[in-house]
Coordinates of C-alpha atoms and ligand atoms in Angstrom, one line a residue:
M1 CA 175.3 162.5 47.3
S2 CA 171.6 163.0 46.4
F3 CA 169.7 164.7 43.9
L4 CA 167.8 166.8 46.9
P5 CA 169.8 169.9 47.7
E6 CA 171.3 169.8 51.1
A7 CA 168.7 172.1 52.3
A8 CA 165.7 170.1 51.2
L9 CA 167.4 167.1 52.8
D10 CA 168.1 169.1 56.0
E11 CA 164.5 170.2 56.1
L12 CA 163.1 166.6 55.5
K13 CA 165.2 165.2 58.2
D14 CA 164.4 167.7 60.9
L15 CA 160.7 167.5 60.0
L16 CA 160.6 163.5 59.9
G17 CA 163.2 162.5 62.4
P18 CA 165.2 159.4 62.0
K19 CA 162.0 156.8 61.8
G20 CA 160.6 159.3 59.0
F21 CA 163.4 159.5 56.4
S22 CA 165.8 156.9 55.1
M23 CA 168.4 156.7 52.4
D24 CA 169.4 152.9 53.6
S25 CA 169.5 150.9 50.5
D26 CA 168.3 147.9 52.6
V27 CA 165.3 149.8 53.7
L28 CA 164.6 151.0 50.2
A29 CA 165.3 147.7 48.4
A30 CA 161.4 146.3 49.5
H31 CA 159.8 149.8 48.3
N32 CA 161.7 149.8 44.9
A33 CA 160.7 146.0 44.2
E34 CA 157.4 145.3 42.6
A35 CA 156.1 141.6 42.8
R36 CA 155.3 140.9 39.4
G37 CA 159.0 141.7 38.4
K38 CA 157.8 143.9 35.3
F39 CA 158.5 147.1 37.0
E40 CA 161.6 148.0 39.4
G41 CA 161.8 151.4 41.3
H42 CA 165.3 153.2 41.8
A43 CA 164.1 155.6 44.9
E44 CA 167.1 156.9 46.7
I45 CA 165.0 158.5 49.3
I46 CA 161.8 157.0 51.1
L47 CA 159.9 159.2 53.6
F48 CA 157.5 157.6 56.2
P49 CA 155.4 160.6 57.8
A50 CA 153.7 159.8 61.1
S51 CA 150.9 162.3 60.5
T52 CA 148.9 164.3 58.0
E53 CA 150.6 167.5 59.2
E54 CA 154.0 165.6 58.5
V55 CA 152.8 164.6 55.0
A56 CA 151.6 167.9 54.1
K57 CA 155.0 169.5 55.3
A58 CA 157.0 167.2 53.3
V59 CA 155.3 167.8 50.2
A60 CA 155.5 171.3 50.6
I61 CA 159.5 170.8 51.1
C62 CA 159.3 168.8 47.8
A63 CA 157.3 171.2 46.2
A64 CA 159.4 174.4 47.1
H65 CA 162.4 172.2 45.7
D66 CA 160.7 171.4 42.6
I67 CA 160.9 167.4 43.4
A68 CA 158.5 164.9 42.4
I69 CA 156.8 162.6 44.9
V70 CA 155.4 158.8 44.6
P71 CA 152.9 157.9 47.1
Q72 CA 153.5 154.2 48.1
G73 CA 150.9 152.2 50.4
G74 CA 151.4 148.4 50.9
N75 CA 153.2 148.1 47.4
T76 CA 151.0 145.1 46.3
G77 CA 150.0 146.8 42.8
R78 CA 151.3 145.2 39.9
C79 CA 151.2 147.8 37.2
G80 CA 154.2 150.2 38.2
G81 CA 151.9 152.9 40.0
A82 CA 154.0 152.7 43.1
V83 CA 157.5 152.7 42.3
A84 CA 159.7 155.9 42.0
D85 CA 162.7 156.7 39.6
S86 CA 165.9 158.2 41.1
K87 CA 164.9 161.5 41.0
Q88 CA 161.7 161.2 43.1
V89 CA 161.1 160.8 46.7
L90 CA 158.7 157.9 47.7
I91 CA 156.0 158.8 50.5
N92 CA 155.1 155.5 52.3
L93 CA 152.1 155.8 54.5
K94 CA 153.0 152.6 56.9
R95 CA 153.3 154.5 59.9
M96 CA 149.7 156.2 59.9
N97 CA 148.1 153.0 60.4
R98 CA 145.3 153.7 63.2
V99 CA 141.9 152.7 63.2
I100 CA 140.7 156.1 64.7
E101 CA 137.1 155.4 65.5
I102 CA 134.6 152.8 64.8
D103 CA 131.2 154.6 65.1
G104 CA 128.4 151.8 66.0
R105 CA 125.4 154.2 65.4
D106 CA 126.6 155.7 61.9
F107 CA 128.0 152.5 61.1
T108 CA 131.3 154.3 60.2
A109 CA 135.1 153.7 60.3
T110 CA 137.4 156.5 60.5
V111 CA 140.9 155.3 59.6
E112 CA 144.4 156.7 58.6
A113 CA 145.4 155.5 55.2
G114 CA 148.4 153.6 56.0
A115 CA 146.0 151.4 58.2
I116 CA 146.1 147.7 56.9
L117 CA 142.8 146.4 55.3
Q118 CA 142.8 143.5 57.3
N119 CA 143.3 145.2 60.7
I120 CA 140.4 147.4 59.7
Q121 CA 138.1 144.4 59.2
E122 CA 139.1 143.0 62.3
A123 CA 138.6 146.3 64.2
A124 CA 135.1 146.4 62.5
E125 CA 134.6 142.8 63.6
E126 CA 135.7 143.5 67.4
Q127 CA 132.3 145.8 67.4
D128 CA 130.3 143.1 65.8
L129 CA 130.3 145.2 62.3
L130 CA 131.5 144.3 58.9
F131 CA 134.1 146.1 56.7
P132 CA 133.5 144.1 53.5
L133 CA 136.5 144.8 51.2
S134 CA 138.0 141.8 51.1
L135 CA 141.0 140.6 48.9
G136 CA 144.1 138.1 48.6
A137 CA 146.6 141.0 49.6
E138 CA 144.1 142.1 52.7
G139 CA 147.3 141.4 55.0
T140 CA 149.6 143.8 53.5
C141 CA 147.8 146.4 51.5
Q142 CA 146.9 149.7 52.9
I143 CA 143.3 151.5 52.7
G144 CA 144.9 154.2 51.2
G145 CA 146.0 152.1 48.2
N146 CA 142.7 150.4 48.2
L147 CA 141.0 153.6 47.7
A148 CA 143.7 155.0 45.2
T149 CA 143.0 152.0 43.1
N150 CA 139.2 151.6 43.8
A151 CA 140.0 148.2 44.8
G152 CA 137.1 145.5 44.5
G153 CA 137.6 141.8 45.7
L154 CA 135.4 139.0 46.8
N155 CA 132.2 140.7 48.0
V156 CA 131.7 143.6 45.3
I157 CA 128.3 141.7 44.0
R158 CA 127.1 142.3 47.4
Y159 CA 128.9 145.7 48.9
G160 CA 130.5 147.6 45.8
N161 CA 134.1 148.5 45.1
A162 CA 135.9 150.5 47.4
R163 CA 134.6 153.8 45.9
D164 CA 131.1 152.5 47.2
L165 CA 132.4 151.7 50.4
C166 CA 134.0 155.5 51.3
L167 CA 132.4 158.4 52.7
G168 CA 134.9 161.0 53.1
L169 CA 138.5 161.4 52.7
E170 CA 141.1 163.8 54.1
V171 CA 143.9 164.4 51.0
V172 CA 147.2 166.1 51.1
L173 CA 147.1 168.2 47.4
P174 CA 150.3 168.6 45.6
D175 CA 151.5 171.8 47.0
G176 CA 151.0 170.7 50.5
T177 CA 147.5 172.2 51.2
V178 CA 145.0 169.8 53.1
W179 CA 141.7 169.2 51.8
N180 CA 139.7 168.1 54.8
G181 CA 136.8 166.0 53.2
L182 CA 136.1 163.7 56.0
S183 CA 132.4 163.0 56.4
K184 CA 129.9 160.3 57.7
L185 CA 127.2 162.0 55.5
R186 CA 125.3 159.4 53.2
K187 CA 123.9 162.2 51.1
D188 CA 125.6 165.4 50.5
N189 CA 124.6 167.3 47.1
T190 CA 127.1 170.0 47.3
G191 CA 128.7 170.4 43.8
Y192 CA 131.4 168.2 42.2
D193 CA 132.3 165.1 43.9
L194 CA 136.0 165.6 45.0
R195 CA 136.0 162.3 47.1
D196 CA 135.3 160.5 44.1
L197 CA 137.9 162.4 41.8
F198 CA 140.9 161.2 44.5
I199 CA 139.3 157.6 44.8
G200 CA 141.0 155.4 41.8
A201 CA 143.2 158.3 40.9
E202 CA 146.4 156.2 41.7
G203 CA 148.0 158.8 43.8
T204 CA 148.1 161.2 41.0
L205 CA 146.1 164.1 42.3
G206 CA 146.5 163.9 45.9
I207 CA 147.9 161.9 49.0
I208 CA 145.1 160.2 50.7
T209 CA 145.9 160.3 54.3
K210 CA 142.6 159.4 56.1
A211 CA 139.1 158.3 55.2
T212 CA 136.0 157.7 56.5
L213 CA 134.5 154.3 55.6
K214 CA 130.9 152.3 55.6
L215 CA 130.2 149.5 58.0
F216 CA 127.6 147.0 57.7
A217 CA 126.1 144.8 60.0
Q218 CA 128.3 141.4 61.0
P219 CA 126.7 138.4 59.1
K220 CA 125.1 136.0 61.4
H221 CA 124.8 133.1 59.0
V222 CA 126.8 131.9 56.0
A223 CA 126.1 129.3 53.5
T224 CA 128.9 128.0 51.0
A225 CA 128.7 125.9 48.2
W226 CA 130.9 124.4 45.1
I227 CA 129.0 123.7 41.9
A228 CA 129.9 122.0 38.7
V229 CA 128.4 123.7 36.0
P230 CA 128.4 122.6 32.2
S231 CA 129.4 126.0 31.0
P232 CA 130.3 129.8 31.9
E233 CA 126.9 130.6 30.1
C234 CA 125.5 128.3 32.6
A235 CA 127.1 129.8 35.6
I236 CA 126.1 133.4 34.1
D237 CA 122.2 132.0 34.3
L238 CA 123.0 130.5 37.3
L239 CA 124.1 133.8 39.0
A240 CA 121.0 135.3 37.7
L241 CA 118.5 132.6 39.1
A242 CA 120.6 132.9 42.4
R243 CA 119.9 136.6 42.6
R244 CA 116.2 136.3 42.2
H245 CA 116.2 133.4 44.3
T246 CA 118.2 134.5 47.2
G247 CA 117.1 138.7 47.3
D248 CA 120.2 140.1 48.4
A249 CA 122.1 137.2 50.1
I250 CA 124.8 136.8 47.4
A251 CA 128.0 137.9 48.9
A252 CA 130.5 135.9 46.6
F253 CA 130.2 134.1 43.4
E254 CA 133.4 133.1 41.8
L255 CA 133.7 131.1 38.4
I256 CA 136.6 128.9 38.3
S257 CA 138.1 126.7 35.2
S258 CA 138.7 123.2 35.9
F259 CA 142.4 123.9 34.7
A260 CA 142.7 126.3 37.4
H261 CA 141.0 124.1 39.9
D262 CA 143.3 121.0 39.3
L263 CA 146.4 123.1 39.6
S264 CA 145.2 124.1 43.1
V265 CA 144.2 121.0 44.5
T266 CA 147.3 119.3 42.6
Y267 CA 149.9 121.9 43.9
L268 CA 148.9 123.3 47.3
K269 CA 149.0 121.1 50.2
G270 CA 145.9 119.6 52.2
L271 CA 143.2 120.6 49.9
T272 CA 140.6 118.3 49.3
R273 CA 138.8 117.9 45.8
P274 CA 135.2 119.3 46.8
L275 CA 133.2 117.0 44.1
A276 CA 134.3 113.4 42.6
T277 CA 132.6 114.3 39.3
K278 CA 134.4 116.1 36.7
T279 CA 133.5 118.9 34.9
N280 CA 134.7 121.8 32.9
W281 CA 133.8 124.6 35.3
H282 CA 133.2 125.4 38.7
V283 CA 131.2 128.0 40.7
L284 CA 132.2 129.2 44.3
I285 CA 129.1 130.7 45.9
E286 CA 128.6 132.2 49.3
L287 CA 125.4 133.3 50.8
T288 CA 125.3 135.4 54.0
S289 CA 122.6 137.1 56.0
S290 CA 122.8 139.5 59.0
R291 CA 119.2 138.3 60.1
P292 CA 119.5 136.0 63.0
K293 CA 116.6 133.7 62.1
D294 CA 117.5 133.3 58.0
D295 CA 118.0 129.5 57.3
L296 CA 120.7 130.2 54.4
E297 CA 121.2 126.3 53.8
V298 CA 117.6 125.8 53.2
L299 CA 117.9 128.5 50.5
L300 CA 121.0 127.4 49.0
V301 CA 119.8 123.8 48.7
D302 CA 116.6 124.8 47.1
L303 CA 118.3 127.0 44.5
L304 CA 120.9 123.7 43.8
A305 CA 117.9 121.6 43.2
Q306 CA 116.4 124.1 40.7
A307 CA 119.6 124.4 39.1
V308 CA 120.2 120.8 38.4
E309 CA 116.8 120.5 37.5
I310 CA 117.0 123.1 34.4
G311 CA 120.3 122.0 33.5
L312 CA 122.2 124.8 34.9
A313 CA 124.4 122.6 37.4
T314 CA 125.5 118.9 37.1
D315 CA 126.5 118.5 40.8
A316 CA 127.3 120.4 44.0
T317 CA 128.4 120.2 47.7
L318 CA 127.5 122.4 50.6
A319 CA 130.3 123.0 53.0
Q320 CA 129.3 121.2 56.3
S321 CA 131.6 122.9 58.8
E322 CA 134.2 126.0 58.9
A323 CA 136.8 123.7 57.7
Q324 CA 135.0 122.5 54.6
R325 CA 134.2 126.4 53.8
K326 CA 138.0 127.2 54.4
N327 CA 139.0 124.7 51.9
L328 CA 136.5 125.5 49.2
W329 CA 137.9 129.3 49.8
A330 CA 141.7 127.9 49.8
I331 CA 141.1 126.1 46.7
R332 CA 139.9 130.0 44.8
E333 CA 142.5 131.6 46.6
G334 CA 145.4 129.3 46.1
I335 CA 145.2 129.4 42.3
P336 CA 147.5 132.2 41.7
E337 CA 150.3 130.7 43.6
A338 CA 149.3 127.1 42.1
Q339 CA 149.6 128.8 38.7
G340 CA 153.2 129.7 39.4
Y341 CA 154.3 125.7 39.5
E342 CA 153.0 125.3 35.7
G343 CA 155.8 128.0 34.3
G344 CA 155.0 131.4 33.0
S345 CA 151.6 132.9 33.1
I346 CA 150.3 135.9 30.9
K347 CA 147.4 137.9 32.9
H348 CA 144.6 139.7 32.4
D349 CA 142.8 141.4 34.9
V350 CA 139.9 142.5 32.9
S351 CA 136.3 143.2 33.1
V352 CA 133.1 142.9 30.7
P353 CA 128.9 143.0 31.7
V354 CA 128.3 140.1 33.4
S355 CA 126.0 138.6 30.6
K356 CA 129.2 139.1 28.3
V357 CA 131.6 137.2 30.4
A358 CA 131.2 133.6 28.7
E359 CA 131.4 135.5 25.0
L360 CA 134.6 136.7 26.5
L361 CA 136.1 133.5 27.5
K362 CA 135.1 131.9 24.3
R363 CA 136.4 134.4 21.7
G364 CA 139.7 134.9 24.2
M365 CA 140.3 131.1 24.2
V366 CA 140.0 130.6 20.3
R367 CA 142.1 133.8 19.6
A368 CA 144.8 133.0 22.0
D369 CA 145.5 129.6 20.8
A370 CA 145.8 130.9 17.2
L371 CA 148.6 133.5 18.8
I372 CA 150.4 130.5 20.9
P373 CA 149.2 127.3 20.0
G374 CA 149.1 125.0 23.0
I375 CA 148.3 127.7 25.3
R376 CA 146.5 126.6 28.4
P377 CA 143.9 129.1 29.5
C378 CA 143.2 129.3 33.3
P379 CA 140.3 131.9 33.8
F380 CA 138.9 132.3 37.5
G381 CA 137.3 135.3 39.1
H382 CA 134.6 137.5 40.3
V383 CA 132.0 136.8 37.8
G384 CA 129.5 138.3 39.9
D385 CA 130.9 141.6 38.8
G386 CA 132.3 140.5 35.6
N387 CA 135.7 140.9 36.6
I388 CA 137.7 137.8 35.4
H389 CA 141.3 136.7 35.6
F390 CA 141.7 135.8 32.6
N391 CA 145.2 134.1 32.9
F392 CA 146.9 131.9 30.5
S393 CA 149.8 129.2 31.4
Q394 CA 152.5 128.7 29.0
P395 CA 152.4 125.8 26.7
A396 CA 153.5 122.6 28.5
T397 CA 156.5 122.4 26.4
M398 CA 157.5 126.0 25.5
D399 CA 160.3 127.8 26.8
K400 CA 159.4 130.3 29.7
Q401 CA 161.2 133.4 28.5
A402 CA 159.7 133.0 25.0
Y403 CA 156.2 132.6 26.3
L404 CA 156.6 135.9 28.4
A405 CA 158.2 137.6 25.4
Q406 CA 154.6 137.4 23.9
W407 CA 153.0 139.2 26.9
E408 CA 152.1 142.5 25.0
S409 CA 151.0 140.5 21.8
L410 CA 148.4 138.3 24.1
N411 CA 147.4 141.3 25.8
S412 CA 146.4 143.0 22.7
V413 CA 144.5 140.2 21.5
I414 CA 142.3 140.0 24.7
H415 CA 142.4 143.7 25.4
D416 CA 140.6 143.8 21.8
I417 CA 138.0 141.5 22.8
V418 CA 137.2 143.4 25.9
A419 CA 136.9 146.2 24.0
E420 CA 134.7 144.7 21.4
L421 CA 132.3 143.8 24.3
G422 CA 132.3 147.0 25.7
G423 CA 134.4 146.1 28.8
S424 CA 137.6 147.7 30.8
I425 CA 141.3 146.7 30.3
S426 CA 141.7 147.2 34.1
A427 CA 139.4 146.0 36.8
E428 CA 142.0 145.8 39.2
H429 CA 145.5 147.1 40.3
G430 CA 144.5 150.3 38.0
I431 CA 146.7 151.7 35.2
G432 CA 150.1 152.5 36.6
Q433 CA 152.5 152.5 34.0
L434 CA 151.8 149.4 32.5
K435 CA 148.4 150.2 30.9
R436 CA 148.9 154.1 30.5
D437 CA 149.5 154.1 26.9
E438 CA 147.5 151.7 26.2
L439 CA 144.5 153.6 27.9
A440 CA 145.4 156.7 25.8
L441 CA 145.4 154.7 22.7
R442 CA 141.6 153.1 23.6
A443 CA 139.6 155.4 25.7
D444 CA 137.3 157.6 24.3
P445 CA 139.3 160.8 23.5
V446 CA 137.0 163.1 25.4
K447 CA 137.7 161.1 28.5
M448 CA 141.5 161.1 27.8
R449 CA 141.0 165.1 27.5
L450 CA 139.2 165.4 30.8
L451 CA 141.3 163.2 32.6
K452 CA 144.2 165.7 31.3
E453 CA 142.3 168.8 32.1
I454 CA 141.8 167.4 35.7
K455 CA 145.5 166.4 36.2
K456 CA 146.8 169.7 35.1
A457 CA 144.0 171.6 37.3
L458 CA 145.2 169.6 40.5
D459 CA 148.8 169.5 39.9
V460 CA 150.1 172.1 37.2
Q461 CA 153.6 171.3 37.9
N462 CA 153.0 167.4 37.3
R463 CA 154.9 166.7 40.7
L464 CA 152.5 164.0 42.4
N465 CA 153.1 160.4 40.7
P466 CA 154.0 161.7 37.1
D467 CA 153.5 159.7 34.4
K468 CA 151.1 157.5 36.0
V469 CA 147.8 157.0 34.4
V470 CA 148.1 159.9 32.2
S471 CA 151.2 161.4 30.8
F472 CA 151.5 165.0 30.1
K473 CA 154.3 167.7 30.1
H474 CA 153.6 171.2 31.8
P475 CA 154.7 173.6 29.2
D476 CA 157.2 175.4 31.3
H477 CA 159.2 172.3 32.2
Ligands
FAD501 P1 150.4 150.1 46.5 O1 150.3 149.1 45.5 O2 151.2 150.9 47.4 O3 149.5 151.6 45.4 C1 148.8 151.4 44.4 C2 148.7 152.9 44.0 O4 148.0 153.6 44.7 C3 150.0 153.6 43.4 O5 149.7 154.3 42.2 C4 150.0 154.4 44.3 O6 151.1 155.6 44.0 C5 148.7 154.8 45.1 N1 148.5 155.0 46.5 C6 149.1 154.1 47.4 N2 148.6 154.7 48.6 C7 148.0 155.9 48.3 C8 147.9 157.0 49.0 N3 147.7 156.9 50.4 N4 147.3 158.2 48.7 C9 147.2 158.3 47.1 N5 147.7 157.2 46.5 C10 148.2 156.3 47.1 N6 142.3 144.3 43.4 C11 140.9 144.2 43.5 O7 140.2 145.2 42.9 N7 140.5 143.0 43.4 C12 140.8 141.8 43.9 O8 140.2 141.0 44.3 C13 142.2 141.9 44.0 N8 143.0 141.0 44.7 C14 144.3 141.0 44.6 C15 145.1 139.9 45.3 C16 146.3 139.9 45.4 C17 147.2 138.5 45.9 C18 147.1 141.1 45.2 C19 148.5 141.3 45.5 C20 146.2 142.0 44.8 C21 145.1 142.2 44.4 N9 144.2 143.2 43.9 C22 142.7 143.4 43.9 C23 145.0 144.7 43.7 C24 144.9 145.4 44.9 O9 143.5 146.0 44.9 C25 145.9 146.6 45.2 O10 147.2 145.6 44.9 C26 145.8 147.3 46.4 O11 144.5 147.9 46.6 C27 146.9 148.0 46.7 O12 147.0 148.5 47.7 P2 148.5 148.9 48.1 O13 148.2 149.5 49.6 O14 149.3 147.6 48.0 O15 148.9 150.1 47.4

């Protein structure tokens, strides 16, 4: 038995065939689970369309039977955005995974929305080009999901977010109409920017089915260093110095607390401590250049010497080989896993202006400790774009469940500080269900009104990913 009328089930099965339609609970299990465990889906039907035409027809069938749809990519999001309830149909785009074209003259990639991010990076690299979006989930997440959440990652400081990397989109609208906005244009001043409306919309306005992406010249040189810094303030000043000193060469600039560093090198196998000296804060910096003759190591050594001289750094080491560079990145990227071995972690993927990062950390640590004495701050992240993973590990002796029960209270404390500093409560993963009500409370009321008006204008029946990002009830429902 299903909530869908027999006629609708038959239409969907006929359209998509056995590979494109499933009610198998084993198949559904992986798609109903969300990794952090805060949200669980209950979908009974999942569709795996193989083309834009199939997506459009499936959406039209659901619309005709007044059935809500939840788009899903690699399901790596952590805010309940890609999970469906038992009366909603999941549409997963994993079969639409082609890199359709790499264009070496326009420097573009045209891809289906289900293409895995890493596969796009590799396809570009095969043509000696770079698709710079890079994040921990790149082996699993799909470009459609990256665009729907406006993902950032390690190279935002140099190349921008998913939004900055997208030239055009093809989108299936809630009634099954297809908007063909695929484009290689770098400049287009013809009215409202529809592409930007769908980016970051978390599948609430349309299902992204294809995208045209920007590519760049592949870097020919890379220089990477691990730096001991006395404080986050010094890290921010070091970033400003590095920007001036290296021009546009900074590809990544990550701030790492000593607690986060220690967890990684203690718990993860095969990692070597980069520096012998003790320090409270670390920076991982990477410079890249696509100009064959650039000597980035000289540039970096010179920068580090200046930084030590004026007290912004106390020690530093340059990666002398690809193995050493990988070790540095493994320490940084292993932090979330390593933190898992220290019990419960309450997380905040927030952003503030770069100049306010130190203040966020200072106020956050004091107020978090006032709420939960003995709490262990574990901040790290993309300080170059103000996007900090302001994580907190539980006090060493506290019960894990008792600690996790404080999730909302601690979120509220940190988000208050984020608001005081003019920041954003979501700099990764989006809003989904997790932050929907908080967004409604904290956002500018005019912004909230406009978000709802846009949702109503594009999805008047509230059938596409309902109750994610914004909540509204259509008067006829
Ligand atoms: P899903 O999780 O499946 O879906 C996410 C949202 O997008 C849902 O609302 C869904 O409905 C919607 N959606 C999915 N596909 C489509 C589509 N084709 N059309 C319309 N809507 C769609 N983010 C950062 O910004 N920076 C980081 O550094 C970063 N690091 C991460 C590291 C790890 C280990 C993990 C797990 C996540 C990280 N993230 C980061 C978050 C990451 O960006 C998102 O998880 C990812 O972009 C979502 O892609 P997905 O394909 O898994 O989408």
